[in-house]
CSV table of C-alpha atoms and ligand atoms in Angstrom, one decimal:
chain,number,residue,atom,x,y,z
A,1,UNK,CA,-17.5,-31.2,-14.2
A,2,UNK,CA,-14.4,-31.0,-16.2
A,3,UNK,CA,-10.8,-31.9,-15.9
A,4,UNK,CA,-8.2,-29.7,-13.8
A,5,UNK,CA,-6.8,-27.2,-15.6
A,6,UNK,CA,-3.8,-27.0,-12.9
A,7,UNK,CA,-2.3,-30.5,-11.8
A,8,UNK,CA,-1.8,-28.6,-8.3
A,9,UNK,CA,-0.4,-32.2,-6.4
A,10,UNK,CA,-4.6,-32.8,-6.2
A,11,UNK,CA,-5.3,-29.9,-3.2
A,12,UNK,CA,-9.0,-28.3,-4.9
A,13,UNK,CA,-9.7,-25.0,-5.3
A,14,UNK,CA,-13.2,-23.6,-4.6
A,15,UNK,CA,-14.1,-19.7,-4.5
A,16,UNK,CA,-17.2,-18.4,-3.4
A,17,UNK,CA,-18.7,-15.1,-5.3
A,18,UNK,CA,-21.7,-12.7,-5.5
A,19,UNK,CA,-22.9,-9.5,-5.3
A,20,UNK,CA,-23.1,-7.6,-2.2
A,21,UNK,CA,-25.4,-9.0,0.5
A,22,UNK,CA,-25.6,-12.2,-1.3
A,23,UNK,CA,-25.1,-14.4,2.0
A,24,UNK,CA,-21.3,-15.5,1.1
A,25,UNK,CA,-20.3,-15.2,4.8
A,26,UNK,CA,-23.3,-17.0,6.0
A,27,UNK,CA,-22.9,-19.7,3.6
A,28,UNK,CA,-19.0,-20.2,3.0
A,29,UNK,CA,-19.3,-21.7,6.9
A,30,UNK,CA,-22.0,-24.3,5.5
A,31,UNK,CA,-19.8,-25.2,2.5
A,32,UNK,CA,-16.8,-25.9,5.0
A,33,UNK,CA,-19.1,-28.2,6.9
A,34,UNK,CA,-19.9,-30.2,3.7
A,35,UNK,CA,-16.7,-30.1,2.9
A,36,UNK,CA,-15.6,-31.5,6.8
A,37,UNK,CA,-18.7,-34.0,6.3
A,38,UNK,CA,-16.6,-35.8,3.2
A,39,UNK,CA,-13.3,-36.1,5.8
A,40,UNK,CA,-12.1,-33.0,4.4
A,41,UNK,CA,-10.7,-29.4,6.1
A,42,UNK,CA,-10.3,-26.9,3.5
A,43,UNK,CA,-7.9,-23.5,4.0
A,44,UNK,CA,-10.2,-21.2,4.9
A,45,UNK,CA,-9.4,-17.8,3.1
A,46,UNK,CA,-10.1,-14.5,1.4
A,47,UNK,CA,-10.0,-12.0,-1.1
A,48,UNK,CA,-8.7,-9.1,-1.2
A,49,UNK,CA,-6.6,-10.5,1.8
A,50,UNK,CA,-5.8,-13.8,3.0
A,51,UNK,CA,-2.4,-12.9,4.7
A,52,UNK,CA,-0.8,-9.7,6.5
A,53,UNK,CA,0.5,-8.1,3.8
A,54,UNK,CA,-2.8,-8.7,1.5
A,55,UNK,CA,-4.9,-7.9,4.5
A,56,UNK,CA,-3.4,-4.0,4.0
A,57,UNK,CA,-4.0,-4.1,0.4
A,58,UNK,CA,-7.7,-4.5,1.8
A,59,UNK,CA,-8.1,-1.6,4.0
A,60,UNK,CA,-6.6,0.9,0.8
A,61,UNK,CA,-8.9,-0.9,-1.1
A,62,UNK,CA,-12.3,-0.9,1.2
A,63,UNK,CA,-11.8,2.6,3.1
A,64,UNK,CA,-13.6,5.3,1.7
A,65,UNK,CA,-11.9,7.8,1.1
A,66,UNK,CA,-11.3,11.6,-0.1
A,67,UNK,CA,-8.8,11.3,-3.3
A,68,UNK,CA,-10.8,8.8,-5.9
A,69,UNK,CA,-9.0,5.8,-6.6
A,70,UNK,CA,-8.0,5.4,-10.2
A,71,UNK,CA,-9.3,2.5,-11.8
A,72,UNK,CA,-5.8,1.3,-12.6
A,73,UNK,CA,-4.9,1.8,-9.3
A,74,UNK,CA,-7.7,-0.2,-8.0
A,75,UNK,CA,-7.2,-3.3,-10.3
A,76,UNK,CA,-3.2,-3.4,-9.6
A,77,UNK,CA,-3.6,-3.6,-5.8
A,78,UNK,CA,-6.2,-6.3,-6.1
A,79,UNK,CA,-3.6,-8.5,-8.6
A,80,UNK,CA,-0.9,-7.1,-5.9
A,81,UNK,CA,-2.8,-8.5,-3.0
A,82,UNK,CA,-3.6,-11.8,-5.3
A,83,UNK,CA,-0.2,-12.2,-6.3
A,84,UNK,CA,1.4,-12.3,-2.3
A,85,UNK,CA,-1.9,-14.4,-1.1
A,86,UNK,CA,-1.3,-17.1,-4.2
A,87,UNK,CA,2.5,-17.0,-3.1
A,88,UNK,CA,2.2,-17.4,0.8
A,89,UNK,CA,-0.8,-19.0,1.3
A,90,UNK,CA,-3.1,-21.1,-1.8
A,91,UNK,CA,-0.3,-22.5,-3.4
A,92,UNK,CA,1.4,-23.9,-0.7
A,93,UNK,CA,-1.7,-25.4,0.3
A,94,UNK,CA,-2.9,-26.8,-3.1
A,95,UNK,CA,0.5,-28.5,-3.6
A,96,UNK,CA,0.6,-30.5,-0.2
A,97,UNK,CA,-2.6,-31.9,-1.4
A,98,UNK,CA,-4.9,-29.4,0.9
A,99,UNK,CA,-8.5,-28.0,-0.3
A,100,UNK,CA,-8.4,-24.4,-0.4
A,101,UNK,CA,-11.9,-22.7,0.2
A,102,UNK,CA,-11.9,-18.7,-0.9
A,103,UNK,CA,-14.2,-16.4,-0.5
A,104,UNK,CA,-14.0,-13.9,-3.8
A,105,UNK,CA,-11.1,-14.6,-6.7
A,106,UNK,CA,-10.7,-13.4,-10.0
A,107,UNK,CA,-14.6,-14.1,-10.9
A,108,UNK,CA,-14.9,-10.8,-8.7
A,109,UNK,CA,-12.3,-8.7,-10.7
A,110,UNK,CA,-13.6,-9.9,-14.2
A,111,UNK,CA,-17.1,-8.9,-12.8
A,112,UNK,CA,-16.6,-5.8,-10.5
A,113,UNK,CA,-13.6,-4.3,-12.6
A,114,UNK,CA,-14.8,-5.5,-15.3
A,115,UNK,CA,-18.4,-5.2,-15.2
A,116,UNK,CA,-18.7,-2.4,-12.9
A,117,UNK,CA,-15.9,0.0,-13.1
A,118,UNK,CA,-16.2,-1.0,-17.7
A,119,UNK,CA,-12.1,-1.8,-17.6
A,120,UNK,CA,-11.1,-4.0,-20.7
A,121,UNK,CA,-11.0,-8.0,-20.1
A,122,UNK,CA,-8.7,-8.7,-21.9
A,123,UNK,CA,-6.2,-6.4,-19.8
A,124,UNK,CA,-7.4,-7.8,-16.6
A,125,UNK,CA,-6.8,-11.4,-18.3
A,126,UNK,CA,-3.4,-10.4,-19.3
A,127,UNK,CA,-2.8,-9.9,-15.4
A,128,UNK,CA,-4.6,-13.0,-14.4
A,129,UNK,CA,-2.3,-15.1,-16.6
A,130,UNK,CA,1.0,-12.9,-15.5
A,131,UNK,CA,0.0,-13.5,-11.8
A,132,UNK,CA,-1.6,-17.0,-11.7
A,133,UNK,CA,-0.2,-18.7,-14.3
A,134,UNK,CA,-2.6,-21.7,-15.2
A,135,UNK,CA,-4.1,-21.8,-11.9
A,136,UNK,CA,-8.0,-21.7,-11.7
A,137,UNK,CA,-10.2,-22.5,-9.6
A,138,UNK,CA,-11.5,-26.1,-9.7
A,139,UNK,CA,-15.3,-25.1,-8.6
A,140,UNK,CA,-16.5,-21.6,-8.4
A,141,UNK,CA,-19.9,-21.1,-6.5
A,142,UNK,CA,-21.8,-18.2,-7.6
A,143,UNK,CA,-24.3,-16.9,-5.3
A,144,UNK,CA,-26.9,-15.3,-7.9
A,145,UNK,CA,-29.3,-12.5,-6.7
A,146,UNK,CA,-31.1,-9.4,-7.5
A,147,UNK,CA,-28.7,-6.9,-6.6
A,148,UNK,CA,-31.9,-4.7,-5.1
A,149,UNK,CA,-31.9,-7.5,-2.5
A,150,UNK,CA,-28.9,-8.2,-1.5
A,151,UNK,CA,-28.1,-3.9,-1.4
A,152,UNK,CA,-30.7,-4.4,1.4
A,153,UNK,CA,-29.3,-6.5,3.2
A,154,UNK,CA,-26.2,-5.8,2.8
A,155,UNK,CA,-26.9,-1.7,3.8
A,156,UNK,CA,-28.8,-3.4,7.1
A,157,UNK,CA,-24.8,-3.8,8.7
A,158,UNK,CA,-23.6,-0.5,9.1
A,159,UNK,CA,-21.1,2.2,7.4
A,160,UNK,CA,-20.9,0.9,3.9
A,161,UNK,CA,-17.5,0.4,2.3
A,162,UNK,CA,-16.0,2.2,-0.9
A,163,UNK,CA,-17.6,-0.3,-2.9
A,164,UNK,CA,-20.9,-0.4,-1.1
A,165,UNK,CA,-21.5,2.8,-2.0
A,166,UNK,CA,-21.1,2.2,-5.8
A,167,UNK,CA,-25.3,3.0,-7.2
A,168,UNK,CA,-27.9,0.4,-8.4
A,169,UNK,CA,-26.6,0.3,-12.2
A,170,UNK,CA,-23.0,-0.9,-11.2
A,171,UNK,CA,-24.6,-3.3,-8.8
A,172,UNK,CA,-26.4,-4.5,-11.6
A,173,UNK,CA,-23.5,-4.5,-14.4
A,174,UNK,CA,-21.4,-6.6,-11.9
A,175,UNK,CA,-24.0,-9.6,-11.9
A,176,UNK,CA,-24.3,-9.7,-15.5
A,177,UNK,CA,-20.7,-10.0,-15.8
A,178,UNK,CA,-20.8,-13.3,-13.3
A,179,UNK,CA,-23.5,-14.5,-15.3
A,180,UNK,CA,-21.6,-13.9,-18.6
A,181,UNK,CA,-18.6,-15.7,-17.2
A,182,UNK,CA,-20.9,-18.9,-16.5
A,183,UNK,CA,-22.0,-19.2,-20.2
A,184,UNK,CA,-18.5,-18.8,-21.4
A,185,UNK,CA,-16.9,-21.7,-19.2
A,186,UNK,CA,-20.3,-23.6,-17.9
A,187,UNK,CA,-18.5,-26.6,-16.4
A,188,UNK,CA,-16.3,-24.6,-13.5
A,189,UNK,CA,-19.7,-22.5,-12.2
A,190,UNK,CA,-22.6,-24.0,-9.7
A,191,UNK,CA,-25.1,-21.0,-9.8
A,192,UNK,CA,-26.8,-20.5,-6.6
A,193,UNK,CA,-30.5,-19.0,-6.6
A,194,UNK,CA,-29.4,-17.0,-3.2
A,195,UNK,CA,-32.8,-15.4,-3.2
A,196,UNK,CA,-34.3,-18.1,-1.6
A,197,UNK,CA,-34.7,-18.8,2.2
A,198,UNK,CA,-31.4,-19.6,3.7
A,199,UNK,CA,-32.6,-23.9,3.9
A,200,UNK,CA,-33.1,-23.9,0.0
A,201,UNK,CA,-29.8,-21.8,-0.9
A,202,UNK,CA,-28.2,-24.6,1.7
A,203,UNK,CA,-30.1,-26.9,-0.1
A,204,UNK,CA,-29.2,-26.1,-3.2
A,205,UNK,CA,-25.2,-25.2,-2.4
A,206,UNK,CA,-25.3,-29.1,-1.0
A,207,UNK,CA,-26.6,-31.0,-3.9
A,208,UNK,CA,-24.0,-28.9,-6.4
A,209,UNK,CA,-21.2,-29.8,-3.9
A,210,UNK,CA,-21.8,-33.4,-3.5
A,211,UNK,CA,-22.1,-33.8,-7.6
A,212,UNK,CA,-18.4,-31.8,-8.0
A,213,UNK,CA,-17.3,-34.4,-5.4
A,214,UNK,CA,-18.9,-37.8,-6.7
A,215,UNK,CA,-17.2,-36.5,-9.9
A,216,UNK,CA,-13.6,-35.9,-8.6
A,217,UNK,CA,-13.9,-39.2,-6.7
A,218,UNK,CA,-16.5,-41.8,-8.3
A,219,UNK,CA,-17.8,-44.9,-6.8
B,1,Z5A,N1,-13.5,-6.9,-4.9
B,1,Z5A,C1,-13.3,-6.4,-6.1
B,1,Z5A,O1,-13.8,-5.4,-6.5
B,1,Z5A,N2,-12.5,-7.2,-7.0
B,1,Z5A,C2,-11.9,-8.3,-6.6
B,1,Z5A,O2,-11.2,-9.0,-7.4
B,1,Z5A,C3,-12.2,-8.8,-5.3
B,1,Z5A,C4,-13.0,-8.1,-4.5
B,1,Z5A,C5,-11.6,-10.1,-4.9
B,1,Z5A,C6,-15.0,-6.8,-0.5
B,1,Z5A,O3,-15.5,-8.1,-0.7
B,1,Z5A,C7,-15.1,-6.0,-1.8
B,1,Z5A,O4,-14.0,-6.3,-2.6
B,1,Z5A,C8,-16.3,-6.4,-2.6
B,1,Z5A,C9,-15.8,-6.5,-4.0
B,1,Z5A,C10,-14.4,-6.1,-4.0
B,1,Z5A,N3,-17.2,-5.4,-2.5
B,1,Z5A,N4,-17.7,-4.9,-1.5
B,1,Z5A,N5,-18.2,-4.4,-0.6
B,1,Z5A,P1,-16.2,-8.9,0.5
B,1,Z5A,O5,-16.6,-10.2,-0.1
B,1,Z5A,O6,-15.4,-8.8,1.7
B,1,Z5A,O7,-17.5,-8.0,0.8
B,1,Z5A,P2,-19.0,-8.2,0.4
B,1,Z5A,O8,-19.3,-8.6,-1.0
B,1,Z5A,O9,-19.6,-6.9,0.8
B,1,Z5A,O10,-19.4,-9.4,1.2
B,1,Z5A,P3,-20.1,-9.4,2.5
B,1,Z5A,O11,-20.3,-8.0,3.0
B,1,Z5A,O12,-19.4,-10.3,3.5
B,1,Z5A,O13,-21.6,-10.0,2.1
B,1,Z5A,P4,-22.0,-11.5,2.0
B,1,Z5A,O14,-21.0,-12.3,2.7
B,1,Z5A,O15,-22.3,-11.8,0.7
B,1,Z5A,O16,-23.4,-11.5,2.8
B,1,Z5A,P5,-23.7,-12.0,4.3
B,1,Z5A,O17,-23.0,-11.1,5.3
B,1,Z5A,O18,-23.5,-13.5,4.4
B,1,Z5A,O19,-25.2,-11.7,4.3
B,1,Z5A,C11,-25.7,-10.4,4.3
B,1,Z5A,C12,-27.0,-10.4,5.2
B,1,Z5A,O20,-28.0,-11.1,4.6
B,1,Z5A,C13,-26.8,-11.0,6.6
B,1,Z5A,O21,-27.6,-10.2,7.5
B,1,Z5A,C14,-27.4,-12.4,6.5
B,1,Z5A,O22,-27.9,-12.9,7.7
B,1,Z5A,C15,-28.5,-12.2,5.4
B,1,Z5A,N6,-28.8,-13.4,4.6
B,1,Z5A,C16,-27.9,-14.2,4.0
B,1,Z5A,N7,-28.5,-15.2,3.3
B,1,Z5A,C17,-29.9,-14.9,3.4
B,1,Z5A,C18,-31.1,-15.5,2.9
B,1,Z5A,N8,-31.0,-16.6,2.1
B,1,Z5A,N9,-32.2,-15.0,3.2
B,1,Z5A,C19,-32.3,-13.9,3.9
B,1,Z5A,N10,-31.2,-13.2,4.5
B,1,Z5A,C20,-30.0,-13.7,4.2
């Protein structure tokens, strides 16, 4: 894996991301438990969210509602919402030397704004660099899955959300942009084949972990 790009007092940074239904939830619990099995308790967070005020940021952004949301409007609260979590919560946390564990970052913008709703990349990086500075994540995990699939089991939970109900074709635009942003920075991404049973995506998830590890602390 490659060097830090953020000399954040050594606290790592790992995001988890996919498509819907991909089986982050289920799984972010088993990364934590690797984590814990290497003596270490990551921050356990979220995006969009991961404090109070980003947590209302959500609920605009997930309810479904009447008035369409303008795409601008859309990609400004998730930067809002990213710039009070960064503030309050994963910077604090990376520079008292704590390992910060996310479910969804700016992978997800690049690939659902930019993918799926077609907004320009190099806008969204322009926000990326005025709201994070350097900061990126050390690892990202990417959860990899025909969207078909995980619409299915996604759509088995109930009411979806306003991005739920987005069709097949944006589904599908949003996983090539994931994959796209593997082949442009290769070393940062662990792609996980989540179509498999949930022992072999486990499987897999642990023998990616334990290599980012053995190559942030050698023997
Ligand atoms: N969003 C955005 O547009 N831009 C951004 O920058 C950010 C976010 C940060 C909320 O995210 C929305 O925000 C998201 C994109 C947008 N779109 N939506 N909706 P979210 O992460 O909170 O929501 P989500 O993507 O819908 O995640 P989820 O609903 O929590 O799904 P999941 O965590 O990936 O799946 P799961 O709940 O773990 O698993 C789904 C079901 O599959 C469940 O019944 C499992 O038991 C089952 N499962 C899991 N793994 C397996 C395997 N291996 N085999 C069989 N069944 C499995």
């Amino acid at each position: 894996m490659s060097s830090l790009p953020y000399q954040h007092g050594r606290g790592c940074f790992i995001t988890i991301e996919g498509t819907e239904g991909v089986g982050k939830t289920t799984n972010i619990a088993y990364i934590r438990q690797c984590l814990n099995d290497h003596g270490i308790e990551p921050v356990m967070t979220r995006e969009p969210g991961g404090t109070d005020l980003a947590e209302s940021i959500r609920v605009l952004l997930l309810e479904p509602r009447v008035e369409p949301m303008a795409e601008m409007t859309e990609l400004f609260l998730i930067f809002a919402a990213r710039a009070q979590h960064l503030v309050q919560k994963i910077k604090p946390a990376l520079d008292t030397g704590q390992w910060v564990l996310c479910d969804r970052f700016t992978d997800a913008t690049y690939a659902y704004q930019g993918g799926g709703r077609l907004l320009d990349k190099n806008t969204i990086g322009n926000l990326e660099n005025l709201v994070q500075g350097a900061l990126r994540p050390d690892l990202v995990l990417i959860l990899d899955i025909e969207p078909e699939i995980g619409l299915q089991r996604a759509r088995q939970r109930g009411d979806p959300d306003r991005f739920e109900q987005e069709t097949l074709h944006f589904f599908r635009r949003v996983r090539a942009a994931y994959l796209q942003r593997v082949v442009q920075d290769p070393d940062r991404y662990l792609i996980i084949d989540a179509g498999q049973p949930l022992d072999d995506v486990q499987r897999q998830i642990k023998v990616g972990l334990q290599a980012f590890l053995l190559n942030r602390h050698p023997l």
